[in-house]
PDB file of C-alpha atoms in Angstrom:
ATOM      1  CA  MET K 134      82.603 116.348 104.758  1.00 95.00           C
ATOM      2  CA  LYS K 135      82.554 112.666 103.779  1.00 98.00           C
ATOM      3  CA  ILE K 136      85.749 110.888 102.710  1.00 98.00           C
ATOM      4  CA  VAL K 137      86.241 107.492 101.084  1.00 98.00           C
ATOM      5  CA  SER K 138      89.744 105.984 101.124  1.00 98.00           C
ATOM      6  CA  LEU K 139      90.503 103.208  98.658  1.00 96.00           C
ATOM      7  CA  LEU K 140      93.971 102.283  99.894  1.00 94.00           C
ATOM      8  CA  PRO K 141      95.534 101.612 103.297  1.00 96.00           C
ATOM      9  CA  SER K 142      98.132 104.387 103.162  1.00 96.00           C
ATOM     10  CA  ALA K 143      95.436 106.968 102.377  1.00 97.00           C
ATOM     11  CA  THR K 144      93.384 105.813 105.353  1.00 98.00           C
ATOM     12  CA  GLU K 145      96.428 106.279 107.573  1.00 98.00           C
ATOM     13  CA  ILE K 146      97.026 109.728 106.077  1.00 98.00           C
ATOM     14  CA  VAL K 147      93.440 110.830 106.730  1.00 98.00           C
ATOM     15  CA  CYS K 148      93.676 109.656 110.339  1.00 98.00           C
ATOM     16  CA  GLN K 149      97.084 111.301 110.821  1.00 97.00           C
ATOM     17  CA  LEU K 150      95.479 114.565 109.707  1.00 98.00           C
ATOM     18  CA  GLY K 151      92.837 114.315 112.421  1.00 97.00           C
ATOM     19  CA  LEU K 152      89.996 113.512 110.017  1.00 98.00           C
ATOM     20  CA  GLU K 153      89.144 109.950 110.999  1.00 98.00           C
ATOM     21  CA  ASN K 154      85.616 110.989 111.944  1.00 97.00           C
ATOM     22  CA  GLN K 155      85.099 112.147 108.345  1.00 98.00           C
ATOM     23  CA  LEU K 156      85.887 108.706 106.897  1.00 98.00           C
ATOM     24  CA  VAL K 157      82.740 106.937 105.683  1.00 98.00           C
ATOM     25  CA  GLY K 158      84.253 104.071 103.667  1.00 98.00           C
ATOM     26  CA  ILE K 159      87.545 102.238 103.160  1.00 98.00           C
ATOM     27  CA  SER K 160      89.136  99.452 101.106  1.00 96.00           C
ATOM     28  CA  HIS K 161      89.135  95.773 102.061  1.00 95.00           C
ATOM     29  CA  GLU K 162      92.846  96.060 102.942  1.00 95.00           C
ATOM     30  CA  CYS K 163      92.611  99.049 105.296  1.00 97.00           C
ATOM     31  CA  ASP K 164      93.533  97.780 108.764  1.00 96.00           C
ATOM     32  CA  TYR K 165      95.172 100.709 110.546  1.00 97.00           C
ATOM     33  CA  PRO K 166      94.451 102.377 112.827  1.00 97.00           C
ATOM     34  CA  PRO K 167      92.336  99.573 114.344  1.00 97.00           C
ATOM     35  CA  SER K 168      89.527 102.041 115.041  1.00 97.00           C
ATOM     36  CA  VAL K 169      88.561 102.069 111.324  1.00 98.00           C
ATOM     37  CA  LYS K 170      87.843  98.341 111.145  1.00 95.00           C
ATOM     38  CA  ASN K 171      84.053  98.679 111.321  1.00 96.00           C
ATOM     39  CA  LEU K 172      83.723 101.148 108.443  1.00 98.00           C
ATOM     40  CA  PRO K 173      82.050  99.964 105.212  1.00 98.00           C
ATOM     41  CA  ARG K 174      84.416  98.222 102.776  1.00 98.00           C
ATOM     42  CA  LEU K 175      84.132  99.239  99.128  1.00 96.00           C
ATOM     43  CA  THR K 176      86.639  96.941  97.434  1.00 95.00           C
ATOM     44  CA  SER K 177      87.417  93.247  97.088  1.00 93.00           C
ATOM     45  CA  SER K 178      90.173  91.251  95.391  1.00 88.00           C
ATOM     46  CA  GLY K 179      90.056  88.484  92.822  1.00 85.00           C
ATOM     47  CA  VAL K 180      93.307  87.048  94.199  1.00 87.00           C
ATOM     48  CA  ASN K 181      93.722  84.734  97.167  1.00 85.00           C
ATOM     49  CA  HIS K 182      96.248  86.760  99.140  1.00 84.00           C
ATOM     50  CA  HIS K 183      96.629  83.962 101.684  1.00 88.00           C
ATOM     51  CA  ALA K 184      98.243  81.676  99.098  1.00 93.00           C
ATOM     52  CA  VAL K 185     102.024  81.270  98.797  1.00 94.00           C
ATOM     53  CA  SER K 186     103.911  84.026  96.997  1.00 94.00           C
ATOM     54  CA  GLY K 187     104.449  82.067  93.775  1.00 94.00           C
ATOM     55  CA  GLU K 188     100.736  81.314  93.450  1.00 94.00           C
ATOM     56  CA  ILE K 189      99.786  84.921  94.184  1.00 93.00           C
ATOM     57  CA  HIS K 190     102.210  86.177  91.538  1.00 91.00           C
ATOM     58  CA  GLN K 191     100.839  83.751  88.954  1.00 92.00           C
ATOM     59  CA  SER K 192      97.235  84.599  89.793  1.00 90.00           C
ATOM     60  CA  VAL K 193      97.854  88.333  89.376  1.00 89.00           C
ATOM     61  CA  ALA K 194      99.699  87.731  86.094  1.00 87.00           C
ATOM     62  CA  ASP K 195      96.805  85.623  84.764  1.00 86.00           C
ATOM     63  CA  ILE K 196      94.260  88.319  85.642  1.00 83.00           C
ATOM     64  CA  LEU K 197      96.307  91.086  84.034  1.00 77.00           C
ATOM     65  CA  ARG K 198      96.802  88.985  80.892  1.00 79.00           C
ATOM     66  CA  LYS K 199      93.030  88.886  80.509  1.00 72.00           C
ATOM     67  CA  SER K 200      92.974  92.704  80.731  1.00 64.00           C
ATOM     68  CA  ILE K 201      90.657  92.667  83.720  1.00 69.00           C
ATOM     69  CA  SER K 202      91.089  94.310  87.083  1.00 78.00           C
ATOM     70  CA  VAL K 203      92.564  92.581  90.104  1.00 83.00           C
ATOM     71  CA  TYR K 204      90.098  94.509  92.285  1.00 88.00           C
ATOM     72  CA  THR K 205      86.350  95.130  92.304  1.00 90.00           C
ATOM     73  CA  LEU K 206      84.747  98.382  93.449  1.00 93.00           C
ATOM     74  CA  ASP K 207      81.319  98.170  95.098  1.00 94.00           C
ATOM     75  CA  LEU K 208      79.390 100.716  93.046  1.00 94.00           C
ATOM     76  CA  LYS K 209      76.164 100.382  95.025  1.00 95.00           C
ATOM     77  CA  GLN K 210      77.974 101.030  98.290  1.00 95.00           C
ATOM     78  CA  LEU K 211      79.831 103.975  96.792  1.00 94.00           C
ATOM     79  CA  LYS K 212      76.590 105.547  95.599  1.00 95.00           C
ATOM     80  CA  SER K 213      74.906 105.097  98.967  1.00 96.00           C
ATOM     81  CA  LEU K 214      77.820 106.715 100.810  1.00 96.00           C
ATOM     82  CA  ASP K 215      77.863 109.661  98.371  1.00 96.00           C
ATOM     83  CA  PRO K 216      81.318 110.932  99.426  1.00 97.00           C
ATOM     84  CA  ASP K 217      82.663 114.421  98.838  1.00 97.00           C
ATOM     85  CA  PHE K 218      86.223 113.116  98.396  1.00 98.00           C
ATOM     86  CA  ILE K 219      87.645 109.819  97.162  1.00 97.00           C
ATOM     87  CA  ILE K 220      91.323 109.142  97.800  1.00 97.00           C
ATOM     88  CA  THR K 221      92.954 106.585  95.524  1.00 95.00           C
ATOM     89  CA  GLN K 222      96.245 105.998  93.689  1.00 90.00           C
ATOM     90  CA  ASP K 223      97.660 106.107  90.188  1.00 85.00           C
ATOM     91  CA  LEU K 224     100.798 104.077  90.712  1.00 77.00           C
ATOM     92  CA  CYS K 225     100.095 100.347  90.603  1.00 73.00           C
ATOM     93  CA  ASP K 226      97.053  98.429  89.337  1.00 69.00           C
ATOM     94  CA  VAL K 227      98.273  95.404  91.320  1.00 73.00           C
ATOM     95  CA  CYS K 228      98.188  97.354  94.598  1.00 75.00           C
ATOM     96  CA  ALA K 229      94.679  98.841  94.578  1.00 79.00           C
ATOM     97  CA  VAL K 230      91.676  99.750  92.442  1.00 85.00           C
ATOM     98  CA  SER K 231      92.846 101.547  89.286  1.00 84.00           C
ATOM     99  CA  ILE K 232      92.320 105.277  88.835  1.00 86.00           C
ATOM    100  CA  GLN K 233      90.296 104.547  85.703  1.00 88.00           C
ATOM    101  CA  GLN K 234      87.847 102.396  87.694  1.00 89.00           C
ATOM    102  CA  VAL K 235      87.420 105.185  90.237  1.00 92.00           C
ATOM    103  CA  GLN K 236      86.914 107.875  87.599  1.00 91.00           C
ATOM    104  CA  GLU K 237      84.309 105.807  85.767  1.00 91.00           C
ATOM    105  CA  ALA K 238      82.488 104.978  88.995  1.00 91.00           C
ATOM    106  CA  CYS K 239      82.494 108.604  90.106  1.00 87.00           C
ATOM    107  CA  ALA K 240      80.993 109.724  86.801  1.00 92.00           C
ATOM    108  CA  ALA K 241      78.400 106.940  86.597  1.00 90.00           C
ATOM    109  CA  GLU K 242      77.281 106.672  90.228  1.00 89.00           C
ATOM    110  CA  LEU K 243      77.958 110.100  91.702  1.00 89.00           C
ATOM    111  CA  GLY K 244      77.414 112.363  88.717  1.00 89.00           C
ATOM    112  CA  GLY K 245      81.009 113.524  89.007  1.00 86.00           C
ATOM    113  CA  ARG K 246      80.220 115.271  92.308  1.00 90.00           C
ATOM    114  CA  ALA K 247      83.001 113.688  94.333  1.00 94.00           C
ATOM    115  CA  ARG K 248      86.500 115.090  94.057  1.00 95.00           C
ATOM    116  CA  ILE K 249      89.139 112.451  93.392  1.00 96.00           C
ATOM    117  CA  ILE K 250      92.513 112.843  95.106  1.00 96.00           C
ATOM    118  CA  SER K 251      95.028 110.532  93.439  1.00 95.00           C
ATOM    119  CA  LEU K 252      98.347 109.658  95.068  1.00 95.00           C
ATOM    120  CA  LYS K 253     101.421 108.584  93.099  1.00 93.00           C
ATOM    121  CA  PRO K 254     104.465 108.411  95.366  1.00 95.00           C
ATOM    122  CA  CYS K 255     107.748 107.096  94.003  1.00 96.00           C
ATOM    123  CA  ARG K 256     110.213 108.680  96.436  1.00 97.00           C
ATOM    124  CA  LEU K 257     110.159 109.937 100.003  1.00 97.00           C
ATOM    125  CA  ASN K 258     109.504 113.541  99.035  1.00 96.00           C
ATOM    126  CA  ASP K 259     106.518 112.343  97.008  1.00 97.00           C
ATOM    127  CA  ILE K 260     105.058 110.783 100.156  1.00 97.00           C
ATOM    128  CA  TRP K 261     105.385 114.053 102.069  1.00 97.00           C
ATOM    129  CA  SER K 262     104.052 116.024  99.077  1.00 97.00           C
ATOM    130  CA  ASP K 263     101.032 113.739  98.790  1.00 97.00           C
ATOM    131  CA  LEU K 264     100.354 114.112 102.490  1.00 97.00           C
ATOM    132  CA  GLU K 265     100.613 117.892 102.216  1.00 98.00           C
ATOM    133  CA  ARG K 266      98.308 117.954  99.179  1.00 97.00           C
ATOM    134  CA  VAL K 267      95.688 115.871 100.986  1.00 98.00           C
ATOM    135  CA  ALA K 268      95.994 118.170 104.011  1.00 98.00           C
ATOM    136  CA  GLN K 269      95.540 121.291 101.893  1.00 98.00           C
ATOM    137  CA  THR K 270      92.574 119.822 100.035  1.00 98.00           C
ATOM    138  CA  LEU K 271      90.837 118.672 103.214  1.00 98.00           C
ATOM    139  CA  GLY K 272      91.700 121.729 105.309  1.00 97.00           C
ATOM    140  CA  ALA K 273      94.138 120.092 107.715  1.00 97.00           C
ATOM    141  CA  THR K 274      97.419 121.909 107.067  1.00 97.00           C
ATOM    142  CA  GLY K 275      98.100 122.399 110.777  1.00 97.00           C
ATOM    143  CA  PHE K 276      98.178 118.651 111.353  1.00 96.00           C
ATOM    144  CA  TYR K 277     100.483 118.238 108.357  1.00 97.00           C
ATOM    145  CA  ARG K 278     102.974 120.850 109.572  1.00 97.00           C
ATOM    146  CA  ALA K 279     103.170 119.241 113.001  1.00 97.00           C
ATOM    147  CA  PHE K 280     103.723 115.811 111.456  1.00 96.00           C
ATOM    148  CA  LYS K 281     106.363 117.052 108.996  1.00 97.00           C
ATOM    149  CA  ASN K 282     108.284 118.799 111.767  1.00 97.00           C
ATOM    150  CA  GLU K 283     108.326 115.521 113.677  1.00 96.00           C
ATOM    151  CA  VAL K 284     109.498 113.652 110.553  1.00 96.00           C
ATOM    152  CA  ASP K 285     112.327 116.100 109.898  1.00 97.00           C
ATOM    153  CA  GLY K 286     113.462 115.851 113.506  1.00 97.00           C
ATOM    154  CA  LYS K 287     113.535 112.036 113.455  1.00 96.00           C
ATOM    155  CA  ILE K 288     115.457 111.910 110.182  1.00 97.00           C
ATOM    156  CA  GLU K 289     118.044 114.387 111.459  1.00 97.00           C
ATOM    157  CA  SER K 290     118.397 112.498 114.742  1.00 97.00           C
ATOM    158  CA  ILE K 291     118.962 109.165 112.979  1.00 97.00           C
ATOM    159  CA  ARG K 292     121.538 110.611 110.585  1.00 96.00           C
ATOM    160  CA  ASN K 293     123.419 112.393 113.354  1.00 96.00           C
ATOM    161  CA  SER K 294     123.521 109.261 115.514  1.00 97.00           C
ATOM    162  CA  ILE K 295     125.479 107.198 112.966  1.00 97.00           C
ATOM    163  CA  PRO K 296     129.230 107.929 112.800  1.00 95.00           C
ATOM    164  CA  ASP K 297     130.801 108.709 109.435  1.00 92.00           C
ATOM    165  CA  HIS K 298     133.050 105.666 109.439  1.00 92.00           C
ATOM    166  CA  PRO K 299     133.333 102.844 106.870  1.00 92.00           C
ATOM    167  CA  LYS K 300     132.445 100.159 109.436  1.00 91.00           C
ATOM    168  CA  PHE K 301     128.978 101.695 109.786  1.00 93.00           C
ATOM    169  CA  ARG K 302     128.323 101.693 106.033  1.00 96.00           C
ATOM    170  CA  LYS K 303     126.493  98.387 105.712  1.00 98.00           C
ATOM    171  CA  LYS K 304     125.534  96.798 102.398  1.00 98.00           C
ATOM    172  CA  ILE K 305     121.784  96.275 102.597  1.00 99.00           C
ATOM    173  CA  LEU K 306     119.433  94.108 100.540  1.00 99.00           C
ATOM    174  CA  THR K 307     115.660  94.381 100.970  1.00 99.00           C
ATOM    175  CA  VAL K 308     113.421  91.683  99.516  1.00 98.00           C
ATOM    176  CA  GLU K 309     109.934  92.791  98.449  1.00 98.00           C
ATOM    177  CA  TRP K 310     108.686  89.484  97.031  1.00 97.00           C
ATOM    178  CA  LEU K 311     109.827  85.883  97.423  1.00 98.00           C
ATOM    179  CA  ASP K 312     108.705  83.998  94.303  1.00 96.00           C
ATOM    180  CA  PRO K 313     109.868  85.333  91.955  1.00 97.00           C
ATOM    181  CA  ILE K 314     112.358  87.424  93.888  1.00 98.00           C
ATOM    182  CA  PHE K 315     111.844  91.186  93.726  1.00 98.00           C
ATOM    183  CA  ILE K 316     114.138  93.712  95.402  1.00 98.00           C
ATOM    184  CA  GLY K 317     112.804  96.833  97.109  1.00 96.00           C
ATOM    185  CA  GLY K 318     112.914 100.086  95.155  1.00 96.00           C
ATOM    186  CA  MET K 319     110.946 103.344  95.159  1.00 97.00           C
ATOM    187  CA  TRP K 320     111.613 105.154  98.473  1.00 98.00           C
ATOM    188  CA  VAL K 321     113.471 102.275 100.161  1.00 98.00           C
ATOM    189  CA  PRO K 322     116.948 103.069  98.696  1.00 98.00           C
ATOM    190  CA  GLU K 323     116.613 106.604 100.087  1.00 98.00           C
ATOM    191  CA  MET K 324     115.771 105.187 103.498  1.00 98.00           C
ATOM    192  CA  ILE K 325     118.875 103.004 103.298  1.00 98.00           C
ATOM    193  CA  GLU K 326     120.958 106.098 102.554  1.00 97.00           C
ATOM    194  CA  MET K 327     119.484 107.774 105.658  1.00 97.00           C
ATOM    195  CA  VAL K 328     120.930 105.017 107.852  1.00 98.00           C
ATOM    196  CA  LYS K 329     124.232 105.452 105.967  1.00 97.00           C
ATOM    197  CA  GLY K 330     123.924 102.120 104.215  1.00 98.00           C
ATOM    198  CA  THR K 331     124.596 101.049 100.634  1.00 98.00           C
ATOM    199  CA  CYS K 332     121.527  99.816  98.767  1.00 98.00           C
ATOM    200  CA  LEU K 333     122.077  96.624  96.768  1.00 98.00           C
ATOM    201  CA  LEU K 334     120.206  96.015  93.488  1.00 97.00           C
ATOM    202  CA  GLY K 335     117.622  98.759  94.089  1.00 94.00           C
ATOM    203  CA  SER K 336     117.384 102.297  92.702  1.00 94.00           C
ATOM    204  CA  PRO K 337     115.586 105.353  94.154  1.00 96.00           C
ATOM    205  CA  GLY K 338     112.249 106.042  92.484  1.00 95.00           C
ATOM    206  CA  GLN K 339     112.278 102.808  90.486  1.00 95.00           C
ATOM    207  CA  LYS K 340     109.726 100.048  90.985  1.00 93.00           C
ATOM    208  CA  ALA K 341     110.716  96.789  92.641  1.00 94.00           C
ATOM    209  CA  ARG K 342     113.108  94.879  90.409  1.00 94.00           C
ATOM    210  CA  GLN K 343     112.943  91.156  89.672  1.00 96.00           C
ATOM    211  CA  VAL K 344     116.364  89.530  90.060  1.00 97.00           C
ATOM    212  CA  SER K 345     117.969  86.225  89.134  1.00 95.00           C
ATOM    213  CA  ARG K 346     120.146  83.861  91.148  1.00 92.00           C
ATOM    214  CA  GLU K 347     123.095  85.212  89.158  1.00 95.00           C
ATOM    215  CA  ASP K 348     122.289  88.747  90.338  1.00 97.00           C
ATOM    216  CA  LEU K 349     122.244  87.514  93.925  1.00 97.00           C
ATOM    217  CA  ASN K 350     125.533  85.648  93.500  1.00 96.00           C
ATOM    218  CA  ASP K 351     127.232  88.921  92.565  1.00 95.00           C
ATOM    219  CA  ILE K 352     126.528  90.676  95.867  1.00 97.00           C
ATOM    220  CA  GLU K 353     127.598  90.225  99.490  1.00 97.00           C
ATOM    221  CA  PRO K 354     125.042  91.893 101.757  1.00 98.00           C
ATOM    222  CA  ASP K 355     125.766  92.626 105.402  1.00 98.00           C
ATOM    223  CA  ILE K 356     122.059  93.062 106.135  1.00 98.00           C
ATOM    224  CA  VAL K 357     119.096  91.318 104.472  1.00 99.00           C
ATOM    225  CA  ILE K 358     115.550  92.414 105.275  1.00 99.00           C
ATOM    226  CA  PHE K 359     112.600  90.364 104.053  1.00 98.00           C
ATOM    227  CA  LYS K 360     109.496  92.555 103.858  1.00 98.00           C
ATOM    228  CA  PRO K 361     107.202  90.959 101.248  1.00 97.00           C
ATOM    229  CA  CYS K 362     104.537  93.407 100.123  1.00 95.00           C
ATOM    230  CA  GLY K 363     101.261  92.711 101.905  1.00 93.00           C
ATOM    231  CA  PHE K 364     102.690  89.864 104.012  1.00 96.00           C
ATOM    232  CA  LYS K 365     102.419  89.838 107.778  1.00 96.00           C
ATOM    233  CA  LEU K 366     105.152  88.014 109.673  1.00 96.00           C
ATOM    234  CA  GLU K 367     103.201  84.762 109.889  1.00 96.00           C
ATOM    235  CA  GLN K 368     102.797  84.584 106.126  1.00 96.00           C
ATOM    236  CA  THR K 369     106.493  85.241 105.535  1.00 97.00           C
ATOM    237  CA  LEU K 370     107.440  82.622 108.120  1.00 96.00           C
ATOM    238  CA  SER K 371     105.290  80.073 106.298  1.00 96.00           C
ATOM    239  CA  GLU K 372     107.690  80.372 103.341  1.00 96.00           C
ATOM    240  CA  MET K 373     110.862  79.761 105.337  1.00 96.00           C
ATOM    241  CA  ASP K 374     111.848  76.839 103.100  1.00 96.00           C
ATOM    242  CA  LEU K 375     111.908  79.224 100.155  1.00 96.00           C
ATOM    243  CA  ILE K 376     113.948  81.755 102.113  1.00 97.00           C
ATOM    244  CA  GLN K 377     116.492  79.081 103.033  1.00 96.00           C
ATOM    245  CA  ASN K 378     116.884  77.652  99.538  1.00 95.00           C
ATOM    246  CA  ALA K 379     116.446  80.533  97.090  1.00 95.00           C
ATOM    247  CA  PHE K 380     119.350  82.677  98.275  1.00 97.00           C
ATOM    248  CA  PRO K 381     123.155  82.063  98.233  1.00 96.00           C
ATOM    249  CA  TRP K 382     123.598  82.223 101.996  1.00 96.00           C
ATOM    250  CA  LYS K 383     127.007  80.523 102.019  1.00 92.00           C
ATOM    251  CA  GLU K 384     128.481  83.429 100.064  1.00 91.00           C
ATOM    252  CA  TRP K 385     126.776  86.129 102.103  1.00 96.00           C
ATOM    253  CA  PRO K 386     128.107  87.503 105.417  1.00 96.00           C
ATOM    254  CA  ALA K 387     124.604  88.551 106.527  1.00 97.00           C
ATOM    255  CA  LEU K 388     123.414  85.212 107.898  1.00 95.00           C
ATOM    256  CA  LYS K 389     126.529  84.225 109.852  1.00 93.00           C
ATOM    257  CA  ASN K 390     126.679  87.737 111.349  1.00 92.00           C
ATOM    258  CA  SER K 391     123.017  87.701 112.468  1.00 92.00           C
ATOM    259  CA  GLY K 392     122.081  90.343 109.929  1.00 97.00           C
ATOM    260  CA  VAL K 393     118.947  88.703 108.486  1.00 98.00           C
ATOM    261  CA  PHE K 394     115.545  90.038 109.495  1.00 98.00           C
ATOM    262  CA  LEU K 395     111.897  89.404 108.683  1.00 98.00           C
ATOM    263  CA  VAL K 396     109.654  92.462 108.971  1.00 98.00           C
ATOM    264  CA  ASP K 397     105.889  92.878 108.733  1.00 98.00           C
ATOM    265  CA  GLY K 398     105.662  93.913 105.076  1.00 96.00           C
ATOM    266  CA  ASN K 399     101.961  94.611 105.336  1.00 95.00           C
ATOM    267  CA  ALA K 400     102.361  97.407 107.879  1.00 97.00           C
ATOM    268  CA  TYR K 401     105.846  98.725 107.110  1.00 98.00           C
ATOM    269  CA  PHE K 402     108.087  99.770 104.204  1.00 98.00           C
ATOM    270  CA  ASN K 403     105.469  99.159 101.492  1.00 96.00           C
ATOM    271  CA  ARG K 404     102.814 101.656 102.633  1.00 95.00           C
ATOM    272  CA  PRO K 405     103.675 105.198 101.504  1.00 96.00           C
ATOM    273  CA  GLY K 406     102.063 106.947 104.439  1.00 96.00           C
ATOM    274  CA  PRO K 407     102.845 108.178 107.964  1.00 97.00           C
ATOM    275  CA  ARG K 408     104.308 104.844 109.137  1.00 97.00           C
ATOM    276  CA  ILE K 409     107.181 105.152 106.681  1.00 97.00           C
ATOM    277  CA  MET K 410     108.876 106.879 109.609  1.00 97.00           C
ATOM    278  CA  ASP K 411     108.282 103.782 111.742  1.00 97.00           C
ATOM    279  CA  SER K 412     109.832 101.810 108.895  1.00 98.00           C
ATOM    280  CA  LEU K 413     112.913 104.039 109.005  1.00 98.00           C
ATOM    281  CA  GLU K 414     113.263 103.374 112.734  1.00 98.00           C
ATOM    282  CA  ILE K 415     113.005  99.632 112.067  1.00 98.00           C
ATOM    283  CA  LEU K 416     115.648  99.923 109.343  1.00 98.00           C
ATOM    284  CA  ALA K 417     117.932 101.852 111.696  1.00 98.00           C
ATOM    285  CA  TYR K 418     117.550  99.109 114.314  1.00 97.00           C
ATOM    286  CA  CYS K 419     118.211  96.264 111.870  1.00 97.00           C
ATOM    287  CA  THR K 420     121.302  98.033 110.540  1.00 97.00           C
ATOM    288  CA  HIS K 421     122.713  99.453 113.784  1.00 97.00           C
ATOM    289  CA  PRO K 422     121.070  97.688 116.770  1.00 95.00           C
ATOM    290  CA  ASP K 423     123.694  98.986 119.204  1.00 94.00           C
ATOM    291  CA  LEU K 424     122.996 102.594 118.193  1.00 96.00           C
ATOM    292  CA  PHE K 425     119.213 102.229 118.008  1.00 96.00           C
ATOM    293  CA  PRO K 426     118.096  99.645 120.592  1.00 94.00           C
ATOM    294  CA  GLU K 427     114.687 101.235 121.270  1.00 94.00           C
ATOM    295  CA  PRO K 428     112.950 100.065 118.046  1.00 93.00           C
ATOM    296  CA  GLY K 429     113.875  96.489 118.937  1.00 91.00           C
ATOM    297  CA  HIS K 430     111.418  96.755 121.812  1.00 92.00           C
ATOM    298  CA  LYS K 431     108.947  99.185 120.256  1.00 95.00           C
ATOM    299  CA  TYR K 432     108.400  96.999 117.169  1.00 96.00           C
ATOM    300  CA  LYS K 433     109.148  93.610 118.731  1.00 94.00           C
ATOM    301  CA  ASP K 434     105.915  92.133 117.355  1.00 95.00           C
ATOM    302  CA  SER K 435     106.798  93.199 113.800  1.00 97.00           C
ATOM    303  CA  ILE K 436     110.464  92.114 113.510  1.00 97.00           C
ATOM    304  CA  LEU K 437     112.150  88.713 113.637  1.00 97.00           C
ATOM    305  CA  LYS K 438     115.909  88.100 113.497  1.00 96.00           C
ATOM    306  CA  LEU K 439     117.257  84.829 112.109  1.00 96.00           C
ATOM    307  CA  ARG K 440     120.163  82.832 113.480  1.00 94.00           C
ATOM    308  CA  PRO K 441     122.592  81.091 111.080  1.00 94.00           C
ATOM    309  CA  ASP K 442     120.479  77.919 111.414  1.00 93.00           C
ATOM    310  CA  PHE K 443     117.340  79.916 110.433  1.00 94.00           C
ATOM    311  CA  THR K 444     115.779  79.719 113.873  1.00 93.00           C
ATOM    312  CA  VAL K 445     114.463  82.936 115.387  1.00 91.00           C
ATOM    313  CA  ALA K 446     116.831  84.858 117.664  1.00 89.00           C
ATOM    314  CA  PRO K 447     115.775  87.300 120.415  1.00 86.00           C
ATOM    315  CA  LEU K 448     115.899  90.981 119.566  1.00 85.00           C
ATOM    316  CA  ARG K 449     118.078  93.406 121.412  1.00 72.00           C
ATOM    317  CA  GLY K 450     116.061  96.329 122.695  1.00 60.00           C
ATOM    318  CA  LYS K 451     115.150  98.378 125.694  1.00 54.00           C
TER     319      LYS K 451
END
């Protein structure tokens, strides 16, 4: 069996299901687990993802206005690999190669032989359902059941560890893009509910929402988590001036109470795959560090906490 994965979350799913040795090709963005890094890459992007967030947003908008794809699929490479299964997505043309591109390539280069598995997660249950569907299709249901049992246990443990008391119900804002400002949606509001928080400006199952300064002036978050989609910590840190000046910090309790965090948005929160559970642990730590100190150490290379003067503070962890 030969599998091609055209998005990072699918690559992580395949590996979680014990099928890494069946992977023959991946996307240009697939970077986890590290053991896949030498596999052939079948996609490329027309956007400079190392630019600042405002330039990236404008570049994507310009490409979409011209009705062309943000991503290119290497048809010659696809044909030479001749996969049995291609895993892609049908959720966001900005996030990966479009389903239409994959369908056309499969018909033209593979004679329709490859089976396309398309993922479209909007909520947490969709992520688990997609993982189960991939497992059933690829004959790995045992790995899925073991993973899902672990997921259910972690969720129950986190919920049971947080007292039902108003002081633990934090108002949480997650920022998915910096310029313009987008607020996290989709499965993130459900994750916030799992740590007994109140999600600000985001709705379960809805795509990330662009907000104005007026929208931000109307809220008072206790916790703010910056997790720009596709940004590693270094890239988010490079836009610290924007973080300092684009938000009404004087009116928000989050900064003065050391409740502002930067998280690796490339690895966590934005990938609807197995590491969503890692993201939930990170969220639990950021919201209740005294109750969940372990993630502060476990994910110390992926989380930064800001002091009121916007310098980086040490994490509590053990």
